[in-house]
mmCIF file of C-alpha atoms in Angstrom:
data_model
loop_
_atom_site.group_PDB
_atom_site.id
_atom_site.type_symbol
_atom_site.label_atom_id
_atom_site.label_comp_id
_atom_site.label_asym_id
_atom_site.label_seq_id
_atom_site.Cartn_x
_atom_site.Cartn_y
_atom_site.Cartn_z
ATOM 1 C CA MET A 17 7.604 -13.870 2.413
ATOM 2 C CA LYS A 18 9.276 -11.984 -0.408
ATOM 3 C CA ILE A 19 8.626 -8.259 -0.856
ATOM 4 C CA THR A 20 9.384 -6.513 -4.142
ATOM 5 C CA TYR A 21 9.105 -2.725 -4.306
ATOM 6 C CA PHE A 22 8.256 -1.023 -7.595
ATOM 7 C CA GLY A 23 8.561 2.614 -6.519
ATOM 8 C CA HIS A 24 6.015 5.113 -5.191
ATOM 9 C CA SER A 25 3.527 2.954 -3.223
ATOM 10 C CA ALA A 26 3.476 -0.101 -5.495
ATOM 11 C CA LEU A 27 4.755 -3.417 -4.207
ATOM 12 C CA LEU A 28 4.311 -7.168 -4.459
ATOM 13 C CA ALA A 29 4.217 -9.575 -1.506
ATOM 14 C CA THR A 30 4.817 -13.220 -2.409
ATOM 15 C CA THR A 31 4.237 -16.251 -0.193
ATOM 16 C CA GLU A 32 4.616 -19.933 -1.046
ATOM 17 C CA THR A 33 1.020 -20.013 -2.277
ATOM 18 C CA HIS A 34 -0.136 -16.492 -3.209
ATOM 19 C CA THR A 35 0.971 -13.149 -4.607
ATOM 20 C CA PHE A 36 -0.456 -9.875 -3.292
ATOM 21 C CA LEU A 37 -0.114 -6.668 -5.299
ATOM 22 C CA PHE A 38 -0.623 -3.248 -3.700
ATOM 23 C CA ASP A 39 -1.450 0.026 -5.485
ATOM 24 C CA PRO A 40 -0.062 -0.922 -8.925
ATOM 25 C CA PHE A 41 0.872 2.475 -10.329
ATOM 26 C CA LEU A 42 3.401 1.264 -12.908
ATOM 27 C CA SER A 43 2.669 2.839 -16.298
ATOM 28 C CA GLY A 44 3.692 6.479 -16.067
ATOM 29 C CA ASN A 45 5.605 5.878 -12.846
ATOM 30 C CA PRO A 46 9.159 7.121 -13.475
ATOM 31 C CA LEU A 47 10.496 5.066 -10.571
ATOM 32 C CA SER A 48 9.201 1.730 -11.856
ATOM 33 C CA GLU A 49 10.388 2.286 -15.418
ATOM 34 C CA GLY A 50 12.888 -0.389 -16.401
ATOM 35 C CA HIS A 51 12.041 -2.533 -13.376
ATOM 36 C CA VAL A 52 8.550 -3.849 -14.092
ATOM 37 C CA GLN A 53 5.680 -3.597 -16.541
ATOM 38 C CA ALA A 54 2.050 -4.202 -15.736
ATOM 39 C CA SER A 55 2.027 -7.052 -18.245
ATOM 40 C CA ASP A 56 4.711 -8.848 -16.192
ATOM 41 C CA LEU A 57 2.415 -9.330 -13.218
ATOM 42 C CA LYS A 58 -0.223 -11.970 -12.569
ATOM 43 C CA PRO A 59 -1.160 -11.568 -8.905
ATOM 44 C CA ASP A 60 -3.740 -13.555 -6.988
ATOM 45 C CA VAL A 61 -4.967 -10.508 -5.065
ATOM 46 C CA VAL A 62 -4.823 -6.780 -5.813
ATOM 47 C CA PHE A 63 -5.237 -4.229 -3.005
ATOM 48 C CA VAL A 64 -6.142 -0.648 -3.930
ATOM 49 C CA THR A 65 -5.995 1.845 -1.056
ATOM 50 C CA HIS A 66 -7.783 4.670 -2.874
ATOM 51 C CA ALA A 67 -8.786 5.885 -6.317
ATOM 52 C CA HIS A 68 -6.132 8.479 -7.125
ATOM 53 C CA GLY A 69 -4.345 7.708 -10.367
ATOM 54 C CA ASP A 70 -0.987 7.147 -8.680
ATOM 55 C CA HIS A 71 -2.512 4.237 -6.733
ATOM 56 C CA TRP A 72 -5.320 2.947 -8.965
ATOM 57 C CA GLY A 73 -2.746 2.991 -11.750
ATOM 58 C CA ASP A 74 -2.788 -0.198 -13.845
ATOM 59 C CA SER A 75 -5.323 -2.003 -11.661
ATOM 60 C CA GLU A 76 -7.973 -2.330 -14.360
ATOM 61 C CA GLU A 77 -5.624 -3.892 -16.918
ATOM 62 C CA ILE A 78 -3.973 -6.221 -14.407
ATOM 63 C CA LEU A 79 -7.269 -7.409 -12.942
ATOM 64 C CA GLN A 80 -8.921 -8.106 -16.275
ATOM 65 C CA ARG A 81 -5.907 -9.985 -17.587
ATOM 66 C CA SER A 82 -5.076 -11.967 -14.449
ATOM 67 C CA GLY A 83 -8.527 -12.545 -12.971
ATOM 68 C CA ALA A 84 -7.153 -11.546 -9.567
ATOM 69 C CA LEU A 85 -9.358 -10.783 -6.593
ATOM 70 C CA LEU A 86 -9.725 -7.040 -6.035
ATOM 71 C CA ILE A 87 -9.886 -5.963 -2.394
ATOM 72 C CA SER A 88 -10.798 -2.332 -1.924
ATOM 73 C CA ASN A 89 -13.639 -0.154 -0.739
ATOM 74 C CA TYR A 90 -17.156 -0.586 -2.114
ATOM 75 C CA GLU A 91 -16.978 2.456 -4.376
ATOM 76 C CA ILE A 92 -13.786 1.328 -6.103
ATOM 77 C CA CYS A 93 -15.057 -2.224 -6.582
ATOM 78 C CA THR A 94 -18.358 -1.111 -8.071
ATOM 79 C CA TYR A 95 -16.673 1.536 -10.229
ATOM 80 C CA LEU A 96 -14.728 -1.225 -11.942
ATOM 81 C CA GLN A 97 -17.799 -3.440 -12.166
ATOM 82 C CA ASN A 98 -19.949 -0.708 -13.716
ATOM 83 C CA LYS A 99 -17.211 0.234 -16.163
ATOM 84 C CA THR A 100 -16.069 -3.214 -17.296
ATOM 85 C CA GLY A 101 -18.366 -5.853 -15.809
ATOM 86 C CA TYR A 102 -15.538 -7.232 -13.659
ATOM 87 C CA ASP A 103 -17.071 -8.868 -10.602
ATOM 88 C CA HIS A 104 -14.245 -10.768 -8.889
ATOM 89 C CA PHE A 105 -13.922 -8.448 -5.936
ATOM 90 C CA HIS A 106 -14.360 -8.249 -2.187
ATOM 91 C CA PRO A 107 -15.570 -4.821 -1.031
ATOM 92 C CA MET A 108 -14.688 -3.588 2.445
ATOM 93 C CA ASN A 109 -15.010 -0.466 4.547
ATOM 94 C CA THR A 110 -13.035 1.210 7.290
ATOM 95 C CA GLY A 111 -12.506 -0.972 10.348
ATOM 96 C CA GLY A 112 -13.766 -4.174 8.767
ATOM 97 C CA MET A 113 -11.988 -7.526 8.891
ATOM 98 C CA ALA A 114 -12.362 -10.179 6.185
ATOM 99 C CA HIS A 115 -11.258 -13.819 6.320
ATOM 100 C CA PHE A 116 -9.901 -15.799 3.380
ATOM 101 C CA ASP A 117 -8.318 -19.220 2.951
ATOM 102 C CA TRP A 118 -4.916 -17.505 2.683
ATOM 103 C CA GLY A 119 -5.268 -15.205 5.696
ATOM 104 C CA LYS A 120 -7.053 -12.131 7.031
ATOM 105 C CA VAL A 121 -7.366 -8.511 5.935
ATOM 106 C CA LYS A 122 -8.287 -5.499 8.037
ATOM 107 C CA GLN A 123 -9.130 -2.266 6.278
ATOM 108 C CA THR A 124 -7.795 0.668 8.271
ATOM 109 C CA TYR A 125 -8.521 4.358 8.329
ATOM 110 C CA ALA A 126 -6.433 6.743 6.228
ATOM 111 C CA ARG A 127 -6.607 10.537 6.410
ATOM 112 C CA HIS A 128 -6.571 11.607 2.778
ATOM 113 C CA SER A 129 -8.988 11.991 -0.169
ATOM 114 C CA SER A 130 -10.056 9.701 -3.006
ATOM 115 C CA SER A 131 -11.350 10.246 -6.536
ATOM 116 C CA PHE A 132 -10.666 8.558 -9.864
ATOM 117 C CA PRO A 133 -8.776 10.357 -12.635
ATOM 118 C CA ASP A 134 -12.131 10.979 -14.377
ATOM 119 C CA GLY A 135 -13.450 12.738 -11.263
ATOM 120 C CA THR A 136 -15.682 9.903 -10.030
ATOM 121 C CA TYR A 137 -15.964 9.686 -6.251
ATOM 122 C CA GLY A 138 -13.680 6.953 -4.934
ATOM 123 C CA GLY A 139 -15.080 6.439 -1.443
ATOM 124 C CA ASN A 140 -13.007 6.783 1.697
ATOM 125 C CA PRO A 141 -9.240 6.246 1.425
ATOM 126 C CA ASN A 142 -7.891 3.342 3.435
ATOM 127 C CA GLY A 143 -4.906 1.275 4.426
ATOM 128 C CA PHE A 144 -4.685 -2.496 4.747
ATOM 129 C CA ILE A 145 -3.308 -4.941 7.284
ATOM 130 C CA LEU A 146 -2.582 -8.274 5.601
ATOM 131 C CA GLN A 147 -2.137 -11.270 7.885
ATOM 132 C CA THR A 148 -0.862 -14.515 6.387
ATOM 133 C CA ALA A 149 0.221 -17.679 8.168
ATOM 134 C CA ASP A 150 3.739 -16.336 8.600
ATOM 135 C CA LYS A 151 3.823 -12.541 8.405
ATOM 136 C CA THR A 152 1.745 -9.423 8.979
ATOM 137 C CA LEU A 153 2.054 -6.387 6.699
ATOM 138 C CA TYR A 154 0.607 -2.898 7.042
ATOM 139 C CA HIS A 155 0.263 -0.739 3.933
ATOM 140 C CA ALA A 156 -0.914 2.639 5.188
ATOM 141 C CA GLY A 157 -1.912 4.021 1.784
ATOM 142 C CA ASP A 158 -1.801 7.804 1.566
ATOM 143 C CA THR A 159 -2.376 9.304 4.976
ATOM 144 C CA ASP A 160 -1.480 11.839 7.591
ATOM 145 C CA LEU A 161 -0.733 10.765 11.136
ATOM 146 C CA PHE A 162 -3.857 9.753 13.074
ATOM 147 C CA SER A 163 -4.275 8.753 16.703
ATOM 148 C CA GLU A 164 -5.811 5.336 15.987
ATOM 149 C CA MET A 165 -2.427 4.157 14.705
ATOM 150 C CA ALA A 166 -1.704 3.412 18.351
ATOM 151 C CA TYR A 167 -4.417 0.749 18.299
ATOM 152 C CA ILE A 168 -2.772 -0.891 15.304
ATOM 153 C CA GLY A 169 0.367 -1.211 17.396
ATOM 154 C CA GLU A 170 -1.614 -2.664 20.293
ATOM 155 C CA ASP A 171 -3.711 -5.128 18.301
ATOM 156 C CA PHE A 172 -1.237 -6.413 15.708
ATOM 157 C CA GLU A 173 2.379 -7.520 15.597
ATOM 158 C CA ILE A 174 3.410 -5.824 12.364
ATOM 159 C CA ASP A 175 6.415 -7.451 10.723
ATOM 160 C CA LEU A 176 6.706 -4.828 7.993
ATOM 161 C CA ALA A 177 4.951 -1.494 7.504
ATOM 162 C CA PHE A 178 4.889 0.759 4.465
ATOM 163 C CA LEU A 179 4.447 4.388 5.494
ATOM 164 C CA PRO A 180 4.312 7.464 3.236
ATOM 165 C CA VAL A 181 7.036 10.002 3.972
ATOM 166 C CA GLY A 182 6.964 12.373 0.986
ATOM 167 C CA ASP A 183 5.134 15.241 2.709
ATOM 168 C CA ASN A 184 2.929 17.762 0.836
ATOM 169 C CA PHE A 185 0.165 15.225 -0.016
ATOM 170 C CA THR A 186 0.790 12.875 2.938
ATOM 171 C CA MET A 187 2.665 12.971 6.206
ATOM 172 C CA GLY A 188 6.311 13.890 6.049
ATOM 173 C CA ILE A 189 9.322 12.547 7.879
ATOM 174 C CA GLN A 190 8.515 13.888 11.350
ATOM 175 C CA ASP A 191 4.988 12.507 11.431
ATOM 176 C CA ALA A 192 6.083 9.271 9.763
ATOM 177 C CA ILE A 193 8.517 8.718 12.640
ATOM 178 C CA ARG A 194 5.670 9.295 15.090
ATOM 179 C CA ALA A 195 3.544 6.825 13.126
ATOM 180 C CA ALA A 196 6.292 4.204 13.223
ATOM 181 C CA LYS A 197 6.503 4.544 17.000
ATOM 182 C CA MET A 198 2.734 4.149 17.325
ATOM 183 C CA ILE A 199 2.377 1.047 15.165
ATOM 184 C CA ARG A 200 5.483 -0.630 16.656
ATOM 185 C CA ALA A 201 6.410 -2.396 13.428
ATOM 186 C CA LYS A 202 9.523 -4.549 13.429
ATOM 187 C CA ASN A 203 10.542 -3.026 10.100
ATOM 188 C CA VAL A 204 9.387 0.068 8.202
ATOM 189 C CA VAL A 205 9.809 0.905 4.513
ATOM 190 C CA PRO A 206 9.207 4.514 3.380
ATOM 191 C CA VAL A 207 6.921 4.927 0.368
ATOM 192 C CA HIS A 208 5.265 7.727 -1.625
ATOM 193 C CA HIS A 209 8.429 9.768 -2.077
ATOM 194 C CA ASN A 210 10.647 11.142 -4.861
ATOM 195 C CA THR A 211 8.248 10.224 -7.671
ATOM 196 C CA PHE A 212 7.334 13.827 -8.487
ATOM 197 C CA PRO A 213 8.831 17.230 -7.595
ATOM 198 C CA TYR A 214 6.174 17.849 -4.928
ATOM 199 C CA ILE A 215 7.332 14.852 -2.878
ATOM 200 C CA VAL A 216 11.120 14.999 -3.182
ATOM 201 C CA THR A 217 12.489 13.756 0.138
ATOM 202 C CA ASP A 218 15.916 13.155 1.648
ATOM 203 C CA LEU A 219 15.506 9.603 2.908
ATOM 204 C CA SER A 220 18.788 9.726 4.813
ATOM 205 C CA ILE A 221 17.111 12.128 7.255
ATOM 206 C CA TRP A 222 14.276 9.639 7.735
ATOM 207 C CA GLN A 223 16.632 6.700 8.188
ATOM 208 C CA ASN A 224 18.802 8.547 10.710
ATOM 209 C CA ALA A 225 15.708 9.564 12.684
ATOM 210 C CA MET A 226 14.457 5.968 12.662
ATOM 211 C CA ARG A 227 17.821 4.752 13.901
ATOM 212 C CA ALA A 228 17.932 7.405 16.626
ATOM 213 C CA ALA A 229 14.493 6.259 17.784
ATOM 214 C CA GLY A 230 15.664 2.646 17.971
ATOM 215 C CA MET A 231 13.589 1.464 15.013
ATOM 216 C CA ASN A 232 14.573 -0.443 11.892
ATOM 217 C CA GLY A 233 14.038 1.557 8.715
ATOM 218 C CA ILE A 234 14.656 -0.111 5.360
ATOM 219 C CA ILE A 235 15.069 2.025 2.246
ATOM 220 C CA MET A 236 14.106 -0.087 -0.764
ATOM 221 C CA LYS A 237 15.105 0.885 -4.285
ATOM 222 C CA PRO A 238 12.625 0.324 -7.132
ATOM 223 C CA GLY A 239 12.982 -3.246 -8.342
ATOM 224 C CA GLU A 240 14.627 -4.386 -5.106
ATOM 225 C CA SER A 241 13.377 -7.391 -3.131
ATOM 226 C CA ILE A 242 13.791 -8.428 0.493
ATOM 227 C CA ILE A 243 12.912 -11.633 2.322
ATOM 228 C CA LEU A 244 11.094 -11.469 5.648
#
């Protein structure tokens, strides 16, 4: 599986058969500028963790152009349907598991808020666990630390987790280290940092703390790819 990070919380996971796009905030994202444009992407599946503009981002344009399957909560799916008529979606809710020909998806809890840029209610925020034939990913979305993360570590063997570390709007470094311990991921990439002044973060502190705790932290630069 190939992972390409676009900055903030946006990333693309590519297998031999499918491409999975998460939280495609690209236009207006200073970190993704020069690395990717929404028009470059034609994913098979788009995951949206919640409705805030820095996660919903370019979802509408990408979905309508590509015909990708949207996986999100019911409110986000029906918002798009009511606005544009787009109906290629699979709505979920917290704790649910869905099965597809390419794998399984569990929608996890996230401790945050969710509304669209126009003020429309965006349902509950969530994270996603994506299980394919080869790898298991956990995209936590925007969240604080929560105790049920321990169950994620018990129930899944996470190959790669994406955890917010930027503080202020989500958990910061200290709680992100706790979260990494709880989910027991083999590898962790920090996200939701250094995009805006409110979330400026010294990632070297995070990486040193991960190393001291015996965990593998991977700092990805926007536009960078890794192979799992």
